Tab-separated table of C-alpha atoms in Angstrom:
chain	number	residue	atom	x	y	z
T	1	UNK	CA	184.188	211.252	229.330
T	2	UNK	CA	187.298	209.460	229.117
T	3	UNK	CA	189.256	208.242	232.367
T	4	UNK	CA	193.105	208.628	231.478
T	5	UNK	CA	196.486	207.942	234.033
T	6	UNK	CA	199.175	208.746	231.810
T	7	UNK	CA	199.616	210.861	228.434
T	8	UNK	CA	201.388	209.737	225.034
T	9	UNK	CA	202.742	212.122	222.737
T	10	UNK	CA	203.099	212.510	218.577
T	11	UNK	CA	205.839	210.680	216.718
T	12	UNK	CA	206.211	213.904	214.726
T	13	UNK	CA	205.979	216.613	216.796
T	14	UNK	CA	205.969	215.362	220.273
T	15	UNK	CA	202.701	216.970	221.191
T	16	UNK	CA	200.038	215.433	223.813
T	17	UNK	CA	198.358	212.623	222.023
T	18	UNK	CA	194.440	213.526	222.357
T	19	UNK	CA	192.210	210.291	221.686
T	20	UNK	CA	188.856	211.054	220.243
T	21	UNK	CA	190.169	214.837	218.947
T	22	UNK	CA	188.481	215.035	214.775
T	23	UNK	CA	188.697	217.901	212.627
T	24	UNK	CA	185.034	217.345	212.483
T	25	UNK	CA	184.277	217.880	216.385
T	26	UNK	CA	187.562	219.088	218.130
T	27	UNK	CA	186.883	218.224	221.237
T	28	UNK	CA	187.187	215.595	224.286
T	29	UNK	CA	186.119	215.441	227.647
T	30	UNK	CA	188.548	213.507	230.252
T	31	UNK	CA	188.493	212.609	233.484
T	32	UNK	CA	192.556	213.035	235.021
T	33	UNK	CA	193.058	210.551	237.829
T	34	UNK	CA	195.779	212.090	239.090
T	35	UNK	CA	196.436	210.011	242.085
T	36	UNK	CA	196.675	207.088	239.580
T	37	UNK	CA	199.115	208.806	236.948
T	38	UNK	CA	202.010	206.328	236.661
T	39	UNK	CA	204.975	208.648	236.811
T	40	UNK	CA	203.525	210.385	239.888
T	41	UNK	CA	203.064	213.787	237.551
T	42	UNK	CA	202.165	214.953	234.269
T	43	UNK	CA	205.107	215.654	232.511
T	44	UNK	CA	206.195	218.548	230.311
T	45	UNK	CA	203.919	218.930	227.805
T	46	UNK	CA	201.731	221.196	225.308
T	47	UNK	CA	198.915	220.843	222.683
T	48	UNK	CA	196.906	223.471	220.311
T	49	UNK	CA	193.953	222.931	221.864
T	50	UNK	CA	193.108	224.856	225.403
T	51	UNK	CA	192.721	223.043	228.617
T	52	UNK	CA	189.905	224.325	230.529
T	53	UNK	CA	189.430	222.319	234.172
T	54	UNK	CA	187.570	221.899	237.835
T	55	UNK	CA	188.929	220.054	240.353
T	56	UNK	CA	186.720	217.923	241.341
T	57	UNK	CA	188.863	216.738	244.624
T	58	UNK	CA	192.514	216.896	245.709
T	59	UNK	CA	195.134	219.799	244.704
T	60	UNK	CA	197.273	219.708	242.154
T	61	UNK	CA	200.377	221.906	240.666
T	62	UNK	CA	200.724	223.897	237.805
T	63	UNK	CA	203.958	224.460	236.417
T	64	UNK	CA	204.204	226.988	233.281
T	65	UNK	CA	207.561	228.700	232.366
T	66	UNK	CA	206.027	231.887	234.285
T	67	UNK	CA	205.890	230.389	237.036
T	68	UNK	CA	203.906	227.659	239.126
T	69	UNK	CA	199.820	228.073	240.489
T	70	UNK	CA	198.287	225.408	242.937
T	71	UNK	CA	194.142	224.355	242.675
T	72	UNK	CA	192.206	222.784	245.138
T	73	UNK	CA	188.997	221.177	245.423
T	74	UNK	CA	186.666	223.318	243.461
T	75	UNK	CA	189.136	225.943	241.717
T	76	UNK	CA	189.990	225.166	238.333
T	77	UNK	CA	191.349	227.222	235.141
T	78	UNK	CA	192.555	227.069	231.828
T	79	UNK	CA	195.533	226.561	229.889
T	80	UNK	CA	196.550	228.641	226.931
T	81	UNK	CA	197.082	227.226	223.246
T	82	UNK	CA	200.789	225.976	222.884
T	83	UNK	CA	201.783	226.738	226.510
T	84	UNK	CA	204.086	224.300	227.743
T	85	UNK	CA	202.898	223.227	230.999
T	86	UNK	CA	203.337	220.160	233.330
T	87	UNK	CA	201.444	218.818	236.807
T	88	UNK	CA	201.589	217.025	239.857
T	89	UNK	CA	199.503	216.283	242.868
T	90	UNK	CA	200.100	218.112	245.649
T	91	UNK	CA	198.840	214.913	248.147
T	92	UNK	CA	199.935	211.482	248.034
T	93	UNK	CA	197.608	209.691	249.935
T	94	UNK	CA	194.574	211.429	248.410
T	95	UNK	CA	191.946	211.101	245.822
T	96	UNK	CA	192.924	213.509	242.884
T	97	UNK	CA	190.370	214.089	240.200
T	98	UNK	CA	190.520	216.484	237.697
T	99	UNK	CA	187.626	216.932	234.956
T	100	UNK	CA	189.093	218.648	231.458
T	101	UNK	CA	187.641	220.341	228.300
T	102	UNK	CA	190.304	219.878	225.755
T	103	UNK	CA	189.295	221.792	222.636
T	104	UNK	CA	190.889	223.490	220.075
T	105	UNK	CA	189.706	227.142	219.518
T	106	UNK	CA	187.880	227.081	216.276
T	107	UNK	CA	185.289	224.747	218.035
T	108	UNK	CA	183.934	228.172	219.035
T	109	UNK	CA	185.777	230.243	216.823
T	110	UNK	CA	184.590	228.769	213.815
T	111	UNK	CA	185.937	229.539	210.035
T	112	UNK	CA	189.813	230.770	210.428
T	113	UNK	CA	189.635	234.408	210.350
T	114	UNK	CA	185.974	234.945	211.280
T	115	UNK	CA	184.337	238.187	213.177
T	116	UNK	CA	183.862	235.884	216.089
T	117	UNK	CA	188.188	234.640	215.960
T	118	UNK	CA	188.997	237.642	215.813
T	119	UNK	CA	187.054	239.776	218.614
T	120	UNK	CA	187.045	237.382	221.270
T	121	UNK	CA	189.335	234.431	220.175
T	122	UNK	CA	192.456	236.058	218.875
T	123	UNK	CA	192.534	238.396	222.143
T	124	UNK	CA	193.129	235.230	224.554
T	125	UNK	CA	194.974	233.010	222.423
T	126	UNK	CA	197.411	235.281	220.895
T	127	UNK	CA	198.558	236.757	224.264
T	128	UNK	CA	201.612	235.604	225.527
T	129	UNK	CA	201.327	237.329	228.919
T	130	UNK	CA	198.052	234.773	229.287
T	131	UNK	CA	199.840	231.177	229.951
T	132	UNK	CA	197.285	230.287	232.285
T	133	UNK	CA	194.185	231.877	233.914
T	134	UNK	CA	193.505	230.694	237.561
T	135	UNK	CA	189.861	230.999	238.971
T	136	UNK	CA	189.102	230.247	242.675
T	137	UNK	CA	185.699	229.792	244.491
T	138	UNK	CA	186.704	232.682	247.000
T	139	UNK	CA	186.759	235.357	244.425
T	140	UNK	CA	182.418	236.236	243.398
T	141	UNK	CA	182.916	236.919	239.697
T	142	UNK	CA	185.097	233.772	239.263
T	143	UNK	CA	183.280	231.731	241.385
T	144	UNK	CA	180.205	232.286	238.448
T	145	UNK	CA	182.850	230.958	235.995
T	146	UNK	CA	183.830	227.841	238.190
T	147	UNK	CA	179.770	227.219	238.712
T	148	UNK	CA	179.694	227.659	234.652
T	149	UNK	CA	182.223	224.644	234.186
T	150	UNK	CA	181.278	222.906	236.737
T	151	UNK	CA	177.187	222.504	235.219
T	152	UNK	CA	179.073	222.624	231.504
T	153	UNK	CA	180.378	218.809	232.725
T	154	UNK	CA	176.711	217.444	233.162
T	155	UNK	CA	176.178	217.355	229.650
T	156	UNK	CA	175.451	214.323	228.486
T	157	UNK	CA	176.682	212.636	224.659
T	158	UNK	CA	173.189	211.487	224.343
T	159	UNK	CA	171.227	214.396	224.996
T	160	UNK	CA	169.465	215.768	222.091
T	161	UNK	CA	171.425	218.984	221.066
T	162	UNK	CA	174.624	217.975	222.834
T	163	UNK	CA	176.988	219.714	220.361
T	164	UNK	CA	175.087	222.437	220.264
T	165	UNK	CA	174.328	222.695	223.765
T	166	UNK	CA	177.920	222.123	224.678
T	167	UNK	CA	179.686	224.690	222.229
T	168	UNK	CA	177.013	227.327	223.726
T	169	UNK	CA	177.920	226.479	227.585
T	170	UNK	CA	182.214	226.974	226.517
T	171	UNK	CA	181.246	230.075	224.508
T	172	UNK	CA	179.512	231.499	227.606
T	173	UNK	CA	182.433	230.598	229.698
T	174	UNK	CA	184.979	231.656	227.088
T	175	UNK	CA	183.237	235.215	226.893
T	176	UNK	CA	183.627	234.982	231.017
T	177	UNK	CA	187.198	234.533	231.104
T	178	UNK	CA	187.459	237.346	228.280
T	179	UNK	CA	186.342	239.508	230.889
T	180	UNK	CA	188.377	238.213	233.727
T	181	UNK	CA	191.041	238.531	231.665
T	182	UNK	CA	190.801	242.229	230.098
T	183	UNK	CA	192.875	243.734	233.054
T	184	UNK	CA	196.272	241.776	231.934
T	185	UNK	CA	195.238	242.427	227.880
T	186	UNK	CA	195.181	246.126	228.307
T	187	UNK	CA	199.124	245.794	229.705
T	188	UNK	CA	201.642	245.849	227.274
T	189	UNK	CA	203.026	241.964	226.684
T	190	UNK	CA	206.679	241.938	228.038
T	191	UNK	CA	206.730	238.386	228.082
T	192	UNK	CA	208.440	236.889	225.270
T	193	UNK	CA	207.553	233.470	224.106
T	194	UNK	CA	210.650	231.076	225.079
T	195	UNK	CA	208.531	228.014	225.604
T	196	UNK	CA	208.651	228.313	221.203
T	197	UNK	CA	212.330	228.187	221.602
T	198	UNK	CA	212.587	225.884	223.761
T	199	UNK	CA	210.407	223.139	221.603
T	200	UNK	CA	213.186	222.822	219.152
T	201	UNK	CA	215.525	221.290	221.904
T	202	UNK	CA	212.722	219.284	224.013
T	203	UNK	CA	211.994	217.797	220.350
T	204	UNK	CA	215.718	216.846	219.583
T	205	UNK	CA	215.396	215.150	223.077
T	206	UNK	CA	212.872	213.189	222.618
T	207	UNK	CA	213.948	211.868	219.224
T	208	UNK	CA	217.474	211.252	220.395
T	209	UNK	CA	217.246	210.008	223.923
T	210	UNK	CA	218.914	206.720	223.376
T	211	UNK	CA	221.738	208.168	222.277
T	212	UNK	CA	224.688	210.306	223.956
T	213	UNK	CA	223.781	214.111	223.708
T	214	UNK	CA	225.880	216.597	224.648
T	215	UNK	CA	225.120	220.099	225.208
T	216	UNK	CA	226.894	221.022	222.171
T	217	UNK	CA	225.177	218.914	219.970
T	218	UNK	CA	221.878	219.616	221.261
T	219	UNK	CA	222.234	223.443	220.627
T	220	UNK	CA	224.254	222.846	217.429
T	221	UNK	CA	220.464	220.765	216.035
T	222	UNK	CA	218.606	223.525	217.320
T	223	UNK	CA	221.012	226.715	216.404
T	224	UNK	CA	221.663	228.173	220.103
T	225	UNK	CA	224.669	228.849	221.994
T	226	UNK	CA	225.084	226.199	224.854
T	227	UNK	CA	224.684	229.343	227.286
T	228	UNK	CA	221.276	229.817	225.526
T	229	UNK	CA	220.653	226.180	225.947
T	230	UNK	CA	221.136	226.381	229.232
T	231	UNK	CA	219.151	229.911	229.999
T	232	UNK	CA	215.530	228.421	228.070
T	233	UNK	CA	215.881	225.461	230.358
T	234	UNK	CA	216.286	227.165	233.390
T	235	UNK	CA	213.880	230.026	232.888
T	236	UNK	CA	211.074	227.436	230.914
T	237	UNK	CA	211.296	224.511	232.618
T	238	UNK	CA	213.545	225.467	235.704
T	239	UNK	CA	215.820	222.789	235.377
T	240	UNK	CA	219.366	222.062	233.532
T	241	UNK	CA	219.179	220.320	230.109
T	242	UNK	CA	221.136	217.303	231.748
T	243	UNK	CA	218.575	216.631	234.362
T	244	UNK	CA	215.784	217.065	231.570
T	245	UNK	CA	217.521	214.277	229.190
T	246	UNK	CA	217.237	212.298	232.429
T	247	UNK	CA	214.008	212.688	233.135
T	248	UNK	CA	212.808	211.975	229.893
T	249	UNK	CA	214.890	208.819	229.474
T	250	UNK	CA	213.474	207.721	232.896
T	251	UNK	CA	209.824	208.437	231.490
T	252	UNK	CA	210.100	206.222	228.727
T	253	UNK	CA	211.645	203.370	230.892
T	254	UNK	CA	208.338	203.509	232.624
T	255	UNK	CA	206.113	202.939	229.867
T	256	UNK	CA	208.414	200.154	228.345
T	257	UNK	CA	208.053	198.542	231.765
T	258	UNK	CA	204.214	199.399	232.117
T	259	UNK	CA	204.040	197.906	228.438
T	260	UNK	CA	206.354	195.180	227.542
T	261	UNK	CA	208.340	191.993	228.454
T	262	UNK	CA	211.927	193.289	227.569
T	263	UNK	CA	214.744	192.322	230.410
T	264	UNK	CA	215.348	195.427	232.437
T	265	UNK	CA	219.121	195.508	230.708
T	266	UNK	CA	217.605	196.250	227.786
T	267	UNK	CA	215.171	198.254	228.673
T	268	UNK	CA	218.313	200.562	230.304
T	269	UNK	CA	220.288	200.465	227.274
T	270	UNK	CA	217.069	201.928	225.048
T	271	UNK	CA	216.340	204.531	227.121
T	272	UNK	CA	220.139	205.677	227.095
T	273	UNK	CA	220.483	205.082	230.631
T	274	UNK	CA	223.853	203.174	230.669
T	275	UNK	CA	224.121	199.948	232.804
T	276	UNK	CA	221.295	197.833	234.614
T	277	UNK	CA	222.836	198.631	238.096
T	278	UNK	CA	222.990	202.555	237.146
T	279	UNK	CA	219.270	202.650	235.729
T	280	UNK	CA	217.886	200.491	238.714
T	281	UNK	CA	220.000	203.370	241.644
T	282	UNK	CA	218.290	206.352	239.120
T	283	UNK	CA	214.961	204.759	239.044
T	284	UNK	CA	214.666	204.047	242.410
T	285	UNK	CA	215.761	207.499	243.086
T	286	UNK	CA	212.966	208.962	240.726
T	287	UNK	CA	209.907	206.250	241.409
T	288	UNK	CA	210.885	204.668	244.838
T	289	UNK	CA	210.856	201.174	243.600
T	290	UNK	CA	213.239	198.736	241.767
T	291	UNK	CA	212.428	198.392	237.792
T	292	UNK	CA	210.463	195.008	238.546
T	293	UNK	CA	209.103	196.390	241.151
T	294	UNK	CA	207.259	198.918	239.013
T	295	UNK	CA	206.662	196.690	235.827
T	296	UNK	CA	204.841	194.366	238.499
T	297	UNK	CA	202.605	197.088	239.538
T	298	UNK	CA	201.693	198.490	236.984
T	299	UNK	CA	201.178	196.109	234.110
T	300	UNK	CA	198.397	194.771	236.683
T	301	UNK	CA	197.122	198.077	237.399
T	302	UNK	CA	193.439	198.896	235.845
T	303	UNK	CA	193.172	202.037	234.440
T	304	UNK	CA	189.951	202.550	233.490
T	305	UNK	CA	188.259	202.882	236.702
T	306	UNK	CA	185.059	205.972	236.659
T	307	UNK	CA	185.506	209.651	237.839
C-alpha cells in the first residue's frame, strides 16, 4: 500500500497522477495521510478509475459539484468515474488516515462491452445522479459494506491468489453498493453533467496559469459565454473563476517550494502571481506561513511514514 501527502496530475490532461496504475492490473492501494497533505486539502481533482475508501481515523470533507458529505472514523464510500471531487480534513490537530482502492472499472468489468459491464458496471458508472455513495457504520446494511472494505484491506501482495482474491472481495462489494444504490437508479437522472463542462476551463487553467487570463479569454478557449463561465464555477466548484486561477497558481507555488531552490521572486513570477511582496501577503493568507517558511518545512518533511 502506498503512503501518499500530496497528488500530481497529467501533463496532458490534468488528471490525478496514479503511481503503480498498468493496463495489465489497474489498480493501487494507498494509504492518504491527510493530516500530512502539504496544501492542507486535496485539491480539485478527478480520475477514470473509482475511489472506494474507510476511514481509518479522523473526518474528512467531501466536496463534489452536488454538494459536500463529511466521514468519520469508520464510514467510508466511493467516488464515481470522472467525478470531479476535492477533500479536506475536518481536524487540524488530529491523525487523519484514509485507506483507498483506486481502480478502474474493467478490473471487474472485464472485456469492454461484456455481460458483466453491462448489468452491473454500466448501471453505477454511467449514472450521473451517482457522484458519490456515502456508507456509515450506523446504518445495518451499510455497515456489512464498510465491514466488506474494511477486511478487503488485509489482503496481502504476497498471498498466494492475491489478484484473484482481491478482484473477488471489490466484486462482492461492488454488487453491495449496486444494491444500496438501486433506490436513486430507478429515479429519473435530472442531474446534468457540468463537471464535463467545466474540464475544458480547469484544463485551460492549468496550462496557462503563468500567464494573465481574463474571463474572456478563458471562455473564448473553451467556447462559453463569460456568464456561463461564471455559472459552472459557481454551481461545480462553488467558487468564482478568479479565486480558482488563484488557487491554482498558489498550489503550484507550493510544490516549486516543496521541490526546488528557485528565489521566491521567481518562484512568484512562474506561478503568475505578480510581485514577491504580493505572493508572500496571498500565501500567507492561504498557508499561514511566509514562502521560506514553508519551503523550510517541507523540503525536510518525510513523507513516507506507515498507515
Amino acid at each position: 500500500m502506498k503512503n501518499i501527502s500530496h497528488i500530481e496530475f497529467y501533463t496532458e490532461t490534468k488528471e490525478e497522477r496514479l503511481p503503480g496504475f498498468t493496463p495489465d492490473f489497474p489498480y493501487i492501494a494507498s494509504c492518504a495521510q491527510l493530516d500530512k497533505y502539504r496544501d492542507g486539502f486535496v485539491p480539485w481533482h478527478w480520475h477514470k478509475p473509482v475511489e472506494l475508501f474507510y476511514m481509518e481515523s479522523g473526518a474528512v470533507e467531501y466536496c463534489t459539484p452536488q454538494g459536500s458529505t463529511i466521514f468519520r472514523a469508520g464510514a467510508g464510500g466511493m467516488v464515481n468515474s470522472n467525478i470531479l471531487h476535492m477533500t479536506r480534513p475536518q481536524g487540524k490537530d488530529e491523525e487523519n488516515i484514509q485507506l483507498n482502492h483506486i481502480f478502474d472499472p474493467s478490473f471487474i468489468a472485464g472485456e469492454a462491452g461484456s455481460r458483466i459491464e453491462k448489468k452491473y458496471v454500466v448501471p453505477i458508472t454511467a449514472a450521473s445522479q451517482l457522484e458519490i455513495i456515502a456508507l456509515y457504520p450506523d446504518d445495518p446494511q451499510q455497515a456489512q459494506v464498510l465491514g466488506l472494505i474494511r477486511e478487503s484491506f488485509r489482503l496481502r501482495e504476497q498471498d498466494d491468489g492475491y489478484e484473484l482474491q482481491l478482484r473477488a472481495a471489490l466484486s462482492e462489494i461492488w454488487l453491495a453498493l449496486l444494491a444500496l444504490s438501486r433506490p436513486l437508479l430507478k429515479e429519473k437522472q435530472r442531474y446534468s453533467k457540468t463537471n464535463e463542462r467545466i474540464k475544458p476551463m480547469m484544463i485551460y487553467i492549468h496550462e496557462h496559469y503563468a500567464e494573465k487570463i481574463s474571463i474572456a479569454q478563458l471562455a473564448a478557449a473553451t467556447f462559453s459565454s463569460e456568464r456561463e463561465c461564471f455559472r459552472l464555477f459557481h454551481n461545480c466548484l462553488h467558487m468564482t473563476p478568479v479565486e480558482y486561477i488563484k488557487s491554482y497558481r498558489l498550489q503550484m507555488a507550493c510544490q516549486m517550494l516543496a521541490r526546488g531552490r528557485e528565489p521566491v521572486t521567481s518562484i512568484a513570477q512562474a506561478c503568475g502571481l505578480g510581485s514577491s511582496s504580493y505572493f508572500g501577503k496571498v500565501f500567507r493568507e492561504q498557508t499561514g506561513c511566509t514562502p521560506s517558511e514553508y519551503r523550510q518545512k517541507w523540503q525536510d518533511h518525510d513523507s513516507r511514514g506507515q498507515c
